Amino acid sequence: MKQTLISILLGMGVLLGSCVSSKPKELAALSVYSGTTVRVSSSMLKLTSLCAGDGGNVMRKLKSVEVFTCEDRNQTGAVMEASRKIAQERGMEVMIETRSAKESTEIYALESGKKGVVKEVLIQSVEPDECEVIYLKGNIDVASLVNDRSFK
């Protein structure tokens, strides 16, 4: 039992290490800015989905997740412009855009051809002290998420 537990913890440590240390693919253009990038691979997402309950169905369909965080106020505008360019180059369209006095969020998506399903999503969020860009790759059934009671 003890050996099995150690093996599981070691395996999770290796997967987590690969999640943190891998280079960004979709958000590679943002690596010129000061910030932190984390890429989560499909194997890590599938492992995590086992513990995610109803949300695990969404995670299993994702191929990768990348997150870029920048805490340098002077670079926020450039990071947001660069992420808009990534969305534009991929053919994404704005799904949702919200703005308040000091914060804004834009969500871009690339449709898969199936009604209500997107295959790539880019989310950019700006706050006074930081900005984040999140890139999801995989088939996401937006219609089923809206109708799923576990997310309400």
CSV table of C-alpha atoms in Angstrom, one decimal:
chain,number,residue,atom,x,y,z
A,1,MET,CA,0.0,0.0,0.0
A,2,LYS,CA,2.8,2.4,1.0
A,3,GLN,CA,4.7,1.6,-2.2
A,4,THR,CA,1.6,2.2,-4.3
A,5,LEU,CA,1.0,5.6,-2.7
A,6,ILE,CA,4.6,6.6,-3.2
A,7,SER,CA,4.3,5.6,-6.9
A,8,ILE,CA,1.2,7.6,-7.4
A,9,LEU,CA,2.7,10.7,-5.7
A,10,LEU,CA,5.8,10.3,-7.8
A,11,GLY,CA,3.8,10.0,-11.0
A,12,MET,CA,1.8,13.1,-10.1
A,13,GLY,CA,4.9,15.0,-9.3
A,14,VAL,CA,6.4,14.1,-12.7
A,15,LEU,CA,3.2,15.1,-14.5
A,16,LEU,CA,3.0,18.4,-12.6
A,17,GLY,CA,6.6,19.1,-13.3
A,18,SER,CA,6.0,18.6,-17.0
A,19,CYS,CA,3.0,20.9,-16.8
A,20,VAL,CA,5.0,23.7,-15.3
A,21,SER,CA,8.2,23.4,-17.3
A,22,SER,CA,7.0,22.9,-20.8
A,23,LYS,CA,7.3,25.8,-23.3
A,24,PRO,CA,4.2,27.6,-24.5
A,25,LYS,CA,3.0,26.7,-28.0
A,26,GLU,CA,-0.2,28.7,-28.6
A,27,LEU,CA,1.0,31.7,-26.5
A,28,ALA,CA,4.6,31.6,-27.6
A,29,ALA,CA,4.4,35.2,-28.9
A,30,LEU,CA,3.9,36.4,-25.4
A,31,SER,CA,7.2,35.0,-24.1
A,32,VAL,CA,8.9,38.2,-25.0
A,33,TYR,CA,7.0,39.9,-22.1
A,34,SER,CA,7.8,39.6,-18.5
A,35,GLY,CA,5.4,37.1,-17.0
A,36,THR,CA,4.8,33.5,-16.1
A,37,THR,CA,3.5,30.9,-18.6
A,38,VAL,CA,2.1,27.5,-17.6
A,39,ARG,CA,1.1,24.9,-20.1
A,40,VAL,CA,-1.1,21.9,-19.1
A,41,SER,CA,-0.9,19.0,-21.4
A,42,SER,CA,-3.8,16.7,-22.3
A,43,SER,CA,-2.4,13.8,-20.1
A,44,MET,CA,-2.4,16.1,-17.1
A,45,LEU,CA,-5.9,17.4,-17.9
A,46,LYS,CA,-7.2,13.8,-18.2
A,47,LEU,CA,-5.6,12.9,-14.9
A,48,THR,CA,-7.1,16.0,-13.2
A,49,SER,CA,-10.5,15.3,-14.8
A,50,LEU,CA,-10.8,12.1,-12.7
A,51,CYS,CA,-11.2,14.3,-9.6
A,52,ALA,CA,-13.2,17.1,-11.1
A,53,GLY,CA,-16.7,15.6,-10.8
A,54,ASP,CA,-19.1,16.8,-13.5
A,55,GLY,CA,-16.6,19.4,-14.7
A,56,GLY,CA,-14.3,16.5,-15.7
A,57,ASN,CA,-16.3,15.9,-18.9
A,58,VAL,CA,-15.2,19.3,-20.2
A,59,MET,CA,-11.6,18.7,-19.1
A,60,ARG,CA,-11.3,15.4,-20.9
A,61,LYS,CA,-12.1,17.0,-24.2
A,62,LEU,CA,-9.3,19.6,-23.9
A,63,LYS,CA,-6.0,19.0,-25.6
A,64,SER,CA,-4.1,21.7,-23.8
A,65,VAL,CA,-4.4,24.8,-21.6
A,66,GLU,CA,-1.9,27.6,-21.5
A,67,VAL,CA,-2.0,30.5,-19.1
A,68,PHE,CA,0.2,33.6,-19.3
A,69,THR,CA,0.2,36.1,-16.3
A,70,CYS,CA,1.9,39.5,-16.5
A,71,GLU,CA,2.2,41.7,-13.4
A,72,ASP,CA,4.0,44.5,-15.1
A,73,ARG,CA,1.5,47.4,-15.6
A,74,ASN,CA,3.8,48.9,-18.2
A,75,GLN,CA,3.5,45.8,-20.4
A,76,THR,CA,-0.3,45.2,-20.0
A,77,GLY,CA,-1.3,47.0,-23.1
A,78,ALA,CA,1.3,45.3,-25.3
A,79,VAL,CA,0.4,41.9,-23.9
A,80,MET,CA,-3.3,42.4,-24.7
A,81,GLU,CA,-2.5,43.7,-28.2
A,82,ALA,CA,-0.3,40.6,-28.8
A,83,SER,CA,-3.0,38.3,-27.6
A,84,ARG,CA,-5.6,39.9,-29.8
A,85,LYS,CA,-3.2,39.4,-32.7
A,86,ILE,CA,-2.9,35.7,-31.8
A,87,ALA,CA,-6.7,35.4,-31.9
A,88,GLN,CA,-6.9,37.3,-35.2
A,89,GLU,CA,-4.2,35.1,-36.8
A,90,ARG,CA,-6.1,32.0,-35.8
A,91,GLY,CA,-9.4,33.3,-37.2
A,92,MET,CA,-11.1,33.6,-33.9
A,93,GLU,CA,-14.1,35.9,-33.3
A,94,VAL,CA,-15.1,37.8,-30.2
A,95,MET,CA,-17.8,35.8,-28.2
A,96,ILE,CA,-18.0,38.0,-25.1
A,97,GLU,CA,-16.6,41.4,-24.2
A,98,THR,CA,-17.0,43.1,-20.8
A,99,ARG,CA,-15.6,46.3,-19.5
A,100,SER,CA,-15.9,48.2,-16.3
A,101,ALA,CA,-14.0,51.2,-14.9
A,102,LYS,CA,-10.7,49.4,-14.3
A,103,GLU,CA,-11.2,45.8,-15.6
A,104,SER,CA,-12.0,44.2,-18.9
A,105,THR,CA,-12.4,40.7,-20.3
A,106,GLU,CA,-12.5,39.5,-23.9
A,107,ILE,CA,-13.3,35.9,-24.9
A,108,TYR,CA,-12.4,34.8,-28.5
A,109,ALA,CA,-13.4,31.5,-30.0
A,110,LEU,CA,-12.8,29.5,-33.1
A,111,GLU,CA,-15.8,27.4,-34.1
A,112,SER,CA,-15.3,23.8,-35.1
A,113,GLY,CA,-18.0,23.6,-37.7
A,114,LYS,CA,-20.5,21.8,-35.4
A,115,LYS,CA,-23.2,24.0,-34.1
A,116,GLY,CA,-22.4,25.1,-30.5
A,117,VAL,CA,-18.9,23.6,-30.4
A,118,VAL,CA,-15.7,25.6,-30.4
A,119,LYS,CA,-12.3,24.1,-30.8
A,120,GLU,CA,-10.1,26.9,-29.5
A,121,VAL,CA,-10.8,29.7,-26.9
A,122,LEU,CA,-8.6,32.6,-25.9
A,123,ILE,CA,-9.6,34.6,-22.8
A,124,GLN,CA,-7.8,37.8,-21.9
A,125,SER,CA,-8.5,39.6,-18.7
A,126,VAL,CA,-7.0,43.0,-17.6
A,127,GLU,CA,-7.1,44.3,-14.0
A,128,PRO,CA,-5.2,47.3,-12.6
A,129,ASP,CA,-2.3,45.3,-11.3
A,130,GLU,CA,-2.1,42.4,-13.8
A,131,CYS,CA,-3.3,40.8,-17.0
A,132,GLU,CA,-3.9,37.1,-17.9
A,133,VAL,CA,-4.3,35.3,-21.1
A,134,ILE,CA,-5.8,31.8,-21.2
A,135,TYR,CA,-5.8,29.6,-24.2
A,136,LEU,CA,-7.9,26.5,-24.3
A,137,LYS,CA,-7.5,24.0,-27.2
A,138,GLY,CA,-10.0,21.1,-27.7
A,139,ASN,CA,-13.6,20.5,-28.5
A,140,ILE,CA,-15.8,22.5,-26.1
A,141,ASP,CA,-19.6,22.1,-26.4
A,142,VAL,CA,-20.8,25.5,-25.3
A,143,ALA,CA,-24.4,24.6,-25.6
A,144,SER,CA,-24.1,21.7,-23.2
A,145,LEU,CA,-22.2,23.9,-20.8
A,146,VAL,CA,-25.0,26.4,-20.8
A,147,ASN,CA,-27.6,23.7,-20.2
A,148,ASP,CA,-25.4,21.7,-17.6
A,149,ARG,CA,-27.0,22.2,-14.2
A,150,SER,CA,-23.7,21.4,-12.4
A,151,PHE,CA,-22.3,24.8,-13.5
A,152,LYS,CA,-25.3,26.8,-12.3
